[in-house]
Each structure stands twice: as structure tokens, then as C-alpha cells.
Amino acid sequence: MKIAVIGTGYVGLSTGVGFASKGNEVFCVDIDKRKVEQVNEGVSPIYEPLLGEHLEKVLEEGKLRATDNLHEAIRKSDVIFVSVGTPPKKDGSIDLKYIEDVSKEIGRSLANKGYKLIVVKSTVLPETTENLIIPTLERYSGKKAGKDFGVCVNPEFLREGKAMEDFLTPDRIVIGSLDKKSGNILEKLYSNFSAHILRTDLKTAEMIKYASNAFLAMKISFSNEIGNICKRLGIDVYDVMKGVGMDSRISEKFLSAGCGYGGSCFPKDVDALIHKARDLEYDPKLLEEVQEVNKRQKIGMVDLLESKTGDLKGKEICVLGLSFKPGTDDVRGASSIEILSKLIDKGAKIRVYDPKAKENVRKFFPDIRYAETPKDAIKGSDACLIVTEWKEFRNLTDKDFKTMRKKVIIEGRKVLDRNRVKDFEGICW
Ligand SMILES: NC(=O)c1ccc[n+]([C@@H]2O[C@H](COP(=O)([O-])OP(=O)(O)OC[C@H]3O[C@@H](n4cnc5c(N)ncnc54)[C@H](O)[C@@H]3O)[C@@H](O)[C@H]2O)c1
């Protein structure tokens, strides 16, 4: 099929490259001209394992082209995916300005064209497609949804760091559709994927995405809560969760206690759902606590540090790991950002190391020291915090930490190897 994917970010580029490698003809659309150029040159604008190789291949095969010309891409396509960002506003509610802008543009473009299917892949709250996207498309096109164009909601569940793998071999594909025809077209597009397909209405599909993220965030906050209790009892929460995860009703995934979840999805999506619930005059106590435990966990790294070193003013603090998880350069919502802000507020001198995310953090904190290696960051520091579980930190040994002025090591992710490094303290183990 001929496909346009509007918004060439983490989701849009993975979607575009994924559909192109499944044999479709894809136009990746973005307003960011630099991104468009990079993609056409075979350079992925984000760090994502396997994405670069797949991108090169589909460009060579002539299956994908990036463009900033939305109208041309829509004219040449049968199915139009919307994958622009849905960031949080200051108060935590969802900002739909990109969705609204792009709906107007698509609407204008549909005005003089035949039947096309519009698919919402961005994460939007239940009722957004019905109450905002469809009315905007209809207003700007003068056409009728369900008659002149089709509409689906097809939430994306990929994990950054595993985006290509997750896109190409998903656990399930959720297709929420306005009508049978729309859903059938999208189901046909996915016919060469081997995954369960679940057909629903539009708002159920929207809610499945939020419920999934809220549940996973809850598993992490739950593990952290249990970890904080375990620590006071001298029990290793990782041993506990190993036993808990063996229960097939629970599963061992997302039970790693540590210094909190981050990323562009969990914090913002749980907040957005909380706002939606309040708008509906429902008090979402469990969701609020999930977020609260998470915030406490991040700040807990600095509290634990202070309890070991005293006043942080003028102290040299090393932070290893900045991305919100390994395998990505994404720092949106990352625990590192909150931890660095707190350290700066307290007057600490900071040096950091991350194999991929340095440049993204530099935009927020241009004045801290960016080391080229973990050893370089550790050397001469008064304390070291480990905030992302990059594999390379597992190779660190006591010898590497001997170069510290004082040996205070606080582990936020349980990545250090006990056989190689003695004397460190976990945030909740
Ligand atoms: N990042 C993830 O892991 C992930 C996973 C699942 C779902 N999601 C959801 O997918 C959506 C996209 O997330 P992302 O992380 O890919 O965002 P992103 O910020 O990486 O990418 C969004 C892109 O849209 C472009 N854009 C904005 N307005 C545009 C317009 N009018 N026309 C063309 N391009 C436009 C931006 O320039 C940007 O490149 C969000 O709703 C997010 O919640 C993200």
C-alpha cells in the first residue's frame, strides 16, 4: 500500500521504516527540514538500534522517502498515519496543539481528493479522535467521516531501544475503527504481521494504550514501594521480585526496583489520564500514588547521597547514565534530569557520562562537565550516582572507583557487579 506517516520522530520513523521493510511505499513527513534531509541521506535523527540499517535498506530499495510536503505525501497515499507528539502541558494535562494543527492540514488536503484512511497512532486520550480529530478533519475538508474518508486509532506499544523489533513483531495490534471499512483496510495493511489483532471502537483503542502504560508504571512503583520496605528489613528486593515474577499471573517484567521510571510516555500518559479522570469528576487515587512514589524515588537518590556526604555545596558529584533507559538517547522525563536539577540547586559540581544521551542533556545543562568515559567521570569525585543501567557499567571494578576522592557509590539500577565492586548502596536494596 501507499502510506504517509506524519511526524518522523521515534514512533513515526520506526513506523515508516517498518512498513517500508514490509514492502509498502512510504512517505515520512515532518515539518523539521533537517530531519527530512537526514532521513533521505540515510542518517537516523535518533539513536535507535537497528533503525539505521533498516533505513538504509528501504532507501536503497526506493521504498521510503522523507518530505516536508504534507499535501504531496497525502495525495500519493491511501493510508495516512498521524504520529506527531502529544507532550504534557505545564499542569500535566495533554497538549493537543500538534494533533490539532496536523488535523487541519490533513483536512485541507482531503478536500479535493478521493477516499483515504486516516490512522491516529499518536497517544491521545479517549474521545479525542471522536471529539477533536474527526470534527476538525470534517470542518477543513468539507467531507464526511465514514463516507468520504475512513478513521482508525492504532496505538503504538513499541519500546525505545527496541523500536524496530517491537514494531515488526508486536505482541498485539489494536485497531479501533470508526466503521468496518476503515478497520478492514488497516487490518489488510497488517496482514503480513504475525500478531494478535484486536478490533475495537475508537475510544476503547485510545484507552487500551493509557491503561497499558498506567499498568506498567504501576508495576514499577509497586516494586519500588516493596523495595523501600525490603531495604529497611535487610532483604534484597531483586530476590523478592524474582519469586514474585515467577507467578504467571504477574510475569517477571517491569518489576525492577530503582530510581524511578522516566521517558516520553509513562510520566506524561499517567498524568494525562489523571487529568482526564478528574475532568470526569473521578478521583484517580491509585494513579496519583503511582506518580507520587515515582517522584519520591528519583529525589530519594539525592536524599540518600546527602545522608552519606552531608552538605553537597562544592562537592564533586559524578552521575553515570543520563538517558531514561539504556539503548536510547532519549532524556524526556528521565530520572537524570530531576536528579541533576536537584544537585545543581544544592550547589554540587557535576560531571556526567552517558554513551548516547550527552548532547540531549547538554541542551538543559550546558555548564556541567561531560566526560568521554565513565572512568574519566568517576576520577576525583566525592560521590557517584548510577542512574541508567547501560551494560558497560557492569564492567566497572573497584580499581576504577579507587580514583574517587571519597568512595560513596549510590546505585539506582542494580547494574554494578557485586563481584567487581564492593561497598555501594542501592536506592532500595
Ligand atoms: N516515543 C515512544 O516510545 C512512544 C511509544 C508509543 C507511543 N508514543 C506516542 O507517539 C507519539 C509520537 O511520539 P514520539 O516520541 O515519536 O514524538 P517525537 O517528538 O519524537 O516526534 C514527533 C515528530 O512530529 C513532528 N511534527 C510535529 N508537528 C508536525 C506537523 N504538523 N507535520 C509534520 N510533522 C510534525 C515533529 O517535528 C517531530 O519530529 C506521541 O503521542 C507519543 O506519546 C511514543
Coordinates of C-alpha atoms and ligand atoms in Angstrom, one line a residue:
M1 CA 0.0 0.0 0.0
K2 CA 1.0 3.6 -0.3
I3 CA 1.4 5.2 3.2
A4 CA 2.1 8.7 4.6
V5 CA 3.4 8.9 8.1
I6 CA 3.1 12.4 9.5
G7 CA 5.6 13.2 12.3
T8 CA 9.0 11.5 11.8
G9 CA 10.0 11.1 15.5
Y10 CA 10.7 7.9 17.5
V11 CA 7.3 6.4 16.6
G12 CA 6.8 7.9 13.1
L13 CA 10.3 6.9 11.8
S14 CA 10.0 3.4 13.2
T15 CA 6.5 3.1 11.7
G16 CA 7.6 4.4 8.3
V17 CA 10.7 2.3 8.1
G18 CA 8.8 -0.7 9.5
F19 CA 6.0 -0.5 6.9
A20 CA 8.6 0.1 4.1
S21 CA 10.5 -3.0 5.1
K22 CA 7.2 -4.9 4.9
G23 CA 7.0 -3.9 1.2
N24 CA 4.9 -0.8 1.3
E25 CA 5.7 2.6 -0.3
V26 CA 6.1 5.1 2.5
F27 CA 6.4 8.9 2.7
C28 CA 7.7 10.1 6.1
V29 CA 6.5 13.7 6.6
D30 CA 8.0 16.2 9.1
I31 CA 8.0 20.0 9.5
D32 CA 11.6 19.7 10.6
K33 CA 13.6 20.1 7.4
R34 CA 16.8 18.9 9.0
K35 CA 15.2 15.6 10.0
V36 CA 13.8 15.2 6.5
E37 CA 17.3 15.7 5.0
Q38 CA 18.9 13.4 7.4
V39 CA 16.4 10.6 6.7
N40 CA 16.8 11.0 3.0
E41 CA 20.6 10.7 3.4
G42 CA 20.1 7.5 5.4
V43 CA 21.1 9.1 8.7
S44 CA 18.7 8.3 11.6
P45 CA 18.0 11.6 13.6
I46 CA 17.7 9.4 16.7
Y47 CA 19.8 6.7 18.2
E48 CA 17.8 3.5 18.0
P49 CA 19.4 0.1 17.5
L50 CA 18.7 -1.5 14.0
L51 CA 16.8 1.6 12.8
G52 CA 19.8 2.9 10.8
E53 CA 20.4 -0.5 9.0
H54 CA 16.7 -0.8 8.1
L55 CA 16.5 2.8 7.0
E56 CA 19.5 2.4 4.6
K57 CA 17.9 -0.8 3.1
V58 CA 14.5 0.7 2.4
L59 CA 16.1 3.9 0.9
E60 CA 18.2 1.7 -1.4
E61 CA 15.1 -0.3 -2.4
G62 CA 13.3 3.0 -3.1
K63 CA 10.5 2.1 -0.6
L64 CA 10.8 5.2 1.6
R65 CA 11.2 8.9 1.1
A66 CA 11.1 11.8 3.6
T67 CA 9.4 15.1 2.8
D68 CA 8.2 18.3 4.3
N69 CA 5.4 18.4 1.7
L70 CA 2.4 17.0 3.6
H71 CA 0.0 17.7 0.7
E72 CA 2.0 15.8 -1.8
A73 CA 2.5 12.9 0.5
I74 CA -1.2 12.7 1.2
R75 CA -2.1 13.0 -2.5
K76 CA 0.1 10.0 -3.2
S77 CA -1.0 7.8 -0.3
D78 CA -4.0 5.6 0.6
V79 CA -3.4 5.4 4.3
I80 CA -2.2 8.4 6.4
F81 CA -0.8 7.8 9.9
V82 CA -0.6 10.6 12.4
S83 CA 2.4 10.2 14.7
V84 CA 3.1 13.8 15.9
G85 CA 3.9 14.4 19.6
T86 CA 1.3 14.8 22.4
P87 CA 3.5 16.3 25.1
P88 CA 2.3 17.4 28.5
K89 CA 1.4 21.0 29.3
K90 CA 2.9 22.6 32.5
D91 CA -0.1 21.3 34.6
G92 CA 0.4 17.7 33.3
S93 CA -2.7 17.7 31.0
I94 CA -2.2 16.7 27.4
D95 CA -1.2 19.3 24.8
L96 CA -3.1 18.6 21.6
K97 CA -1.7 21.5 19.6
Y98 CA 0.3 19.3 17.2
I99 CA -2.7 17.0 16.7
E100 CA -5.0 19.9 16.1
D101 CA -2.6 21.6 13.6
V102 CA -2.0 18.4 11.7
S103 CA -5.7 17.5 11.6
K104 CA -6.4 20.9 10.0
E105 CA -3.7 20.3 7.4
I106 CA -4.9 16.8 6.6
G107 CA -8.4 18.1 6.4
R108 CA -7.4 20.8 3.9
S109 CA -5.6 18.2 1.9
L110 CA -8.6 15.8 1.8
A111 CA -10.8 18.5 0.4
N112 CA -10.2 17.7 -3.3
K113 CA -9.2 14.0 -3.0
G114 CA -10.9 10.6 -3.1
Y115 CA -11.3 8.2 -0.2
K116 CA -8.3 7.9 2.2
L117 CA -7.9 6.3 5.6
I118 CA -6.6 8.4 8.5
V119 CA -5.0 6.5 11.3
V120 CA -4.2 8.0 14.7
K121 CA -1.0 6.5 16.0
S122 CA -0.1 9.3 18.5
T123 CA -1.2 8.6 22.0
V124 CA -4.4 10.5 22.6
L125 CA -6.9 10.4 25.4
P126 CA -10.2 8.5 25.0
E127 CA -12.7 10.6 23.0
T128 CA -10.0 12.8 21.3
T129 CA -10.5 11.2 17.9
E130 CA -14.3 11.5 18.1
N131 CA -14.4 14.9 19.7
L132 CA -11.4 16.8 18.2
I133 CA -9.8 14.9 15.3
I134 CA -12.8 13.9 13.2
P135 CA -14.7 17.2 13.6
T136 CA -11.5 19.1 12.6
L137 CA -11.0 16.8 9.6
E138 CA -14.6 17.3 8.5
R139 CA -14.6 21.0 9.0
Y140 CA -11.4 21.6 7.0
S141 CA -12.2 19.1 4.2
G142 CA -15.9 19.7 3.9
K143 CA -16.2 15.9 3.8
K144 CA -17.9 13.3 6.0
A145 CA -16.0 10.7 8.1
G146 CA -17.1 7.2 7.4
K147 CA -18.4 8.1 4.0
D148 CA -15.7 10.2 2.2
F149 CA -12.7 9.1 4.4
G150 CA -12.1 6.5 7.0
V151 CA -10.7 6.8 10.5
C152 CA -8.9 4.4 12.8
V153 CA -7.0 4.6 16.1
N154 CA -4.0 2.3 16.1
P155 CA -1.9 2.9 19.3
E156 CA 1.8 2.1 19.3
F157 CA 3.3 0.0 22.0
L158 CA 7.0 0.0 20.9
R159 CA 9.7 0.4 23.5
E160 CA 12.5 2.9 22.7
G161 CA 15.8 0.9 22.4
K162 CA 13.8 -2.0 20.8
A163 CA 11.6 0.1 18.5
M164 CA 12.3 -1.9 15.2
E165 CA 11.9 -5.3 16.9
D166 CA 8.7 -4.2 18.6
F167 CA 7.2 -2.6 15.6
L168 CA 7.9 -5.6 13.3
T169 CA 7.0 -8.3 15.8
P170 CA 4.4 -6.8 18.2
D171 CA 2.6 -8.7 21.0
R172 CA -0.7 -7.3 19.6
I173 CA -2.1 -4.9 17.1
V174 CA -5.0 -2.8 18.3
I175 CA -7.3 -1.4 15.6
G176 CA -10.0 0.9 16.8
S177 CA -12.2 2.0 13.9
L178 CA -15.0 4.4 13.1
D179 CA -16.6 1.8 10.8
K180 CA -16.0 -1.7 9.4
K181 CA -14.5 -0.4 6.2
S182 CA -11.8 1.7 7.9
G183 CA -10.8 -1.2 10.2
N184 CA -10.7 -3.7 7.3
I185 CA -8.3 -1.5 5.3
L186 CA -5.9 -1.2 8.3
E187 CA -6.2 -4.9 9.1
K188 CA -5.2 -5.6 5.4
L189 CA -2.1 -3.4 5.9
Y190 CA -1.1 -5.5 8.9
S191 CA -1.9 -8.9 7.1
N192 CA 1.9 -9.8 6.8
F193 CA 2.5 -9.3 10.5
S194 CA 2.1 -12.3 12.8
A195 CA 0.4 -10.8 15.9
H196 CA -3.0 -10.9 17.5
I197 CA -5.2 -8.3 16.1
L198 CA -7.8 -6.8 18.4
R199 CA -10.7 -4.8 16.8
T200 CA -12.5 -2.2 18.9
D201 CA -14.2 1.2 18.6
L202 CA -12.1 4.4 18.6
K203 CA -12.2 5.3 22.3
T204 CA -11.6 1.8 23.5
A205 CA -8.4 1.6 21.4
E206 CA -7.3 5.0 22.9
M207 CA -8.0 3.8 26.4
I208 CA -6.0 0.5 25.8
K209 CA -2.9 2.5 25.3
Y210 CA -3.3 4.5 28.5
A211 CA -4.4 1.5 30.6
S212 CA -1.3 -0.4 29.4
N213 CA 1.1 2.4 30.3
A214 CA -0.5 3.1 33.6
F215 CA -0.3 -0.6 34.5
L216 CA 3.4 -0.9 33.6
A217 CA 4.1 2.3 35.6
M218 CA 2.2 0.8 38.5
K219 CA 4.3 -2.3 38.4
I220 CA 7.5 -0.2 38.7
S221 CA 6.1 2.0 41.5
F222 CA 4.9 -1.2 43.2
S223 CA 8.4 -2.7 43.0
N224 CA 9.9 0.5 44.4
E225 CA 7.4 0.6 47.3
I226 CA 8.2 -3.1 48.2
G227 CA 11.9 -2.3 47.7
N228 CA 11.8 0.6 50.2
I229 CA 10.2 -1.7 52.8
C230 CA 12.7 -4.5 51.9
K231 CA 15.7 -2.2 52.4
R232 CA 14.6 -1.4 56.0
L233 CA 14.3 -5.2 56.6
G234 CA 17.7 -6.1 55.1
I235 CA 16.0 -8.0 52.3
D236 CA 17.1 -7.8 48.6
V237 CA 14.1 -6.7 46.7
Y238 CA 15.5 -8.2 43.5
D239 CA 15.4 -11.7 45.1
V240 CA 11.8 -11.0 46.2
M241 CA 10.7 -9.9 42.8
K242 CA 12.3 -12.9 41.2
G243 CA 10.0 -15.0 43.3
V244 CA 7.0 -12.8 42.7
G245 CA 7.6 -12.7 38.9
M246 CA 7.6 -16.5 38.7
D247 CA 3.8 -16.3 39.1
S248 CA 2.4 -16.4 35.6
R249 CA -0.4 -14.1 36.6
I250 CA 2.2 -11.4 37.4
S251 CA 5.2 -12.1 35.0
E252 CA 8.7 -11.1 35.8
K253 CA 8.7 -8.0 33.5
F254 CA 8.7 -4.4 34.9
L255 CA 9.5 -5.5 38.4
S256 CA 12.9 -3.9 38.6
A257 CA 13.1 -1.5 41.6
G258 CA 15.3 1.5 41.2
C259 CA 15.4 5.3 40.9
G260 CA 12.1 5.6 39.1
Y261 CA 10.6 5.4 35.6
G262 CA 11.0 8.2 33.0
G263 CA 10.7 8.5 29.3
S264 CA 8.4 10.3 27.0
C265 CA 5.4 8.1 27.8
F266 CA 4.8 6.8 31.3
P267 CA 5.1 10.0 33.3
K268 CA 3.1 12.1 30.7
D269 CA 0.5 9.4 29.9
V270 CA -0.3 8.7 33.6
D271 CA -0.6 12.4 34.3
A272 CA -2.8 12.9 31.2
L273 CA -5.1 10.1 32.4
I274 CA -5.2 11.6 35.9
H275 CA -6.4 14.9 34.4
K276 CA -9.0 13.1 32.2
A277 CA -10.3 11.2 35.3
R278 CA -10.6 14.5 37.3
D279 CA -12.4 16.1 34.3
L280 CA -14.9 13.3 34.6
E281 CA -15.2 14.0 38.4
Y282 CA -13.5 10.8 39.4
D283 CA -10.7 10.9 41.9
P284 CA -7.9 8.6 40.5
K285 CA -6.1 7.8 43.8
L286 CA -4.1 4.8 42.6
L287 CA -2.8 6.6 39.6
E288 CA -1.8 9.6 41.7
E289 CA 0.1 7.4 44.1
V290 CA 1.9 5.6 41.2
Q291 CA 3.3 9.0 40.1
E292 CA 4.0 10.2 43.6
V293 CA 6.0 7.1 44.5
N294 CA 7.9 7.6 41.3
K295 CA 8.8 11.2 42.1
R296 CA 9.9 10.2 45.6
Q297 CA 12.2 7.5 44.2
K298 CA 14.1 10.0 41.9
I299 CA 14.6 12.5 44.6
G300 CA 15.5 9.7 47.0
M301 CA 18.8 9.3 45.2
V302 CA 19.8 12.8 46.3
D303 CA 18.4 12.4 49.8
L304 CA 20.5 9.1 50.2
L305 CA 23.5 10.9 48.8
E306 CA 23.2 13.8 51.3
S307 CA 22.8 11.3 54.2
K308 CA 26.3 9.9 53.2
T309 CA 28.2 13.1 52.3
G310 CA 26.4 15.9 54.2
D311 CA 26.1 19.3 52.5
L312 CA 26.5 19.0 48.8
K313 CA 27.7 22.5 48.2
G314 CA 31.0 22.4 46.2
K315 CA 31.2 18.6 46.2
E316 CA 32.2 16.9 43.0
I317 CA 29.3 14.5 42.1
C318 CA 29.6 12.0 39.2
V319 CA 26.4 10.9 37.5
L320 CA 26.7 7.8 35.3
G321 CA 23.8 7.3 32.8
L322 CA 21.5 10.1 31.6
S323 CA 19.1 8.5 29.1
F324 CA 15.8 7.3 30.6
K325 CA 16.8 3.8 29.9
P326 CA 19.7 2.0 28.0
G327 CA 19.6 1.6 24.3
T328 CA 18.2 5.2 23.6
D329 CA 19.4 8.8 23.6
D330 CA 16.0 10.0 24.8
V331 CA 16.1 12.0 28.0
R332 CA 12.5 13.1 28.1
G333 CA 11.2 12.6 31.6
A334 CA 14.4 10.9 32.5
S335 CA 15.3 10.5 36.2
S336 CA 18.7 12.0 35.5
I337 CA 17.1 15.4 34.6
E338 CA 15.4 15.7 38.0
I339 CA 18.4 14.4 39.9
L340 CA 20.8 16.9 38.1
S341 CA 18.4 19.8 38.8
K342 CA 18.3 18.9 42.4
L343 CA 22.1 18.5 42.6
I344 CA 22.6 21.9 40.9
D345 CA 20.1 23.6 43.3
K346 CA 22.2 22.2 46.2
G347 CA 25.4 23.7 44.8
A348 CA 27.1 20.5 43.8
K349 CA 29.7 20.4 41.0
I350 CA 28.7 17.9 38.5
R351 CA 30.4 15.6 35.9
V352 CA 28.4 13.2 33.9
Y353 CA 28.9 10.3 31.5
D354 CA 26.4 8.6 29.0
P355 CA 27.3 6.7 25.8
K356 CA 24.4 8.2 23.8
A357 CA 22.5 10.9 25.6
K358 CA 25.1 13.6 26.3
E359 CA 24.0 16.0 23.6
N360 CA 20.4 15.8 24.6
V361 CA 21.2 16.7 28.2
R362 CA 23.6 19.4 27.2
K363 CA 20.6 21.4 25.9
F364 CA 19.2 21.5 29.5
F365 CA 22.5 21.7 31.4
P366 CA 25.2 23.4 29.2
D367 CA 27.5 24.2 32.2
I368 CA 28.2 20.8 33.7
R369 CA 31.2 18.6 32.7
Y370 CA 30.6 16.0 30.1
A371 CA 33.2 13.1 30.4
E372 CA 34.2 10.9 27.5
T373 CA 34.4 7.7 29.6
P374 CA 32.9 6.5 32.9
K375 CA 36.4 6.3 34.4
D376 CA 37.1 9.9 33.5
A377 CA 33.8 11.0 35.2
I378 CA 34.5 8.9 38.3
K379 CA 38.1 10.2 38.8
G380 CA 38.4 12.7 41.6
S381 CA 34.7 12.7 42.5
D382 CA 33.3 12.8 46.1
A383 CA 30.4 10.5 45.2
C384 CA 29.0 8.6 42.2
L385 CA 25.3 8.0 41.3
I386 CA 24.3 5.4 38.8
V387 CA 21.1 6.4 37.1
T388 CA 20.8 4.3 33.8
E389 CA 21.6 0.6 33.5
W390 CA 24.0 0.8 30.5
K391 CA 25.7 -2.6 30.1
E392 CA 29.2 -1.1 30.1
F393 CA 28.8 0.0 33.8
R394 CA 28.7 -3.7 34.6
N395 CA 32.4 -3.9 33.7
L396 CA 33.4 -1.2 36.3
T397 CA 35.6 -2.6 39.1
D398 CA 36.9 -1.4 42.5
K399 CA 40.0 -0.3 40.7
D400 CA 38.0 2.3 38.7
F401 CA 36.3 3.6 41.8
K402 CA 39.7 3.9 43.7
T403 CA 40.3 7.1 41.8
M404 CA 37.5 8.8 43.7
R405 CA 38.3 11.3 46.4
K406 CA 35.7 9.6 48.6
K407 CA 34.1 6.2 47.8
V408 CA 30.4 6.9 48.0
I409 CA 28.5 5.0 45.3
I410 CA 24.8 5.0 45.1
E411 CA 23.2 2.6 42.7
G412 CA 19.9 3.5 41.2
R413 CA 19.6 0.5 38.8
K414 CA 21.4 -2.5 40.2
V415 CA 23.8 -2.7 37.2
L416 CA 27.1 -2.9 39.1
D417 CA 28.5 -6.4 39.7
R418 CA 28.9 -7.2 43.4
N419 CA 31.9 -9.5 42.5
R420 CA 33.7 -6.5 41.0
V421 CA 32.7 -3.6 43.1
K422 CA 32.3 -3.8 46.9
D423 CA 30.8 -1.1 49.1
F424 CA 28.0 0.5 47.2
E425 CA 24.4 1.2 48.4
G426 CA 21.3 0.6 46.3
I427 CA 18.5 3.1 46.4
C428 CA 16.1 0.4 47.7
W429 CA 18.2 -2.7 48.3
Ligands
LIG1 N1 8.5 7.5 22.0 C1 7.8 6.4 22.3 O1 8.4 5.4 22.8 C2 6.4 6.2 22.1 C3 5.8 4.9 22.2 C4 4.4 4.8 21.9 C5 3.7 5.9 21.6 N2 4.2 7.2 21.6 C6 3.4 8.3 21.2 O2 3.6 8.6 19.8 C7 3.5 10.0 19.6 C8 4.8 10.5 19.0 O3 5.9 10.3 19.9 P1 7.4 10.5 19.5 O4 8.2 10.0 20.7 O5 7.6 9.8 18.2 O6 7.5 12.1 19.3 P2 8.6 12.9 18.7 O7 8.6 14.2 19.4 O8 9.9 12.1 18.7 O9 8.2 13.1 17.2 C9 7.1 13.9 16.8 C10 7.5 14.5 15.4 O10 6.4 15.2 14.8 C11 6.8 16.3 14.1 N3 5.7 17.2 13.8 C12 5.1 18.0 14.7 N4 4.1 18.7 14.1 C13 4.1 18.3 12.8 C14 3.3 18.6 11.6 N5 2.3 19.5 11.7 N6 3.6 18.0 10.5 C15 4.6 17.1 10.4 N7 5.4 16.7 11.4 C16 5.1 17.3 12.6 C17 8.0 16.8 14.9 O11 8.8 17.7 14.2 C18 8.6 15.5 15.4 O12 9.7 15.1 14.5 C19 3.2 10.6 20.9 O13 1.8 10.7 21.0 C20 3.7 9.6 21.9 O14 3.0 9.6 23.2 C21 5.6 7.3 21.8

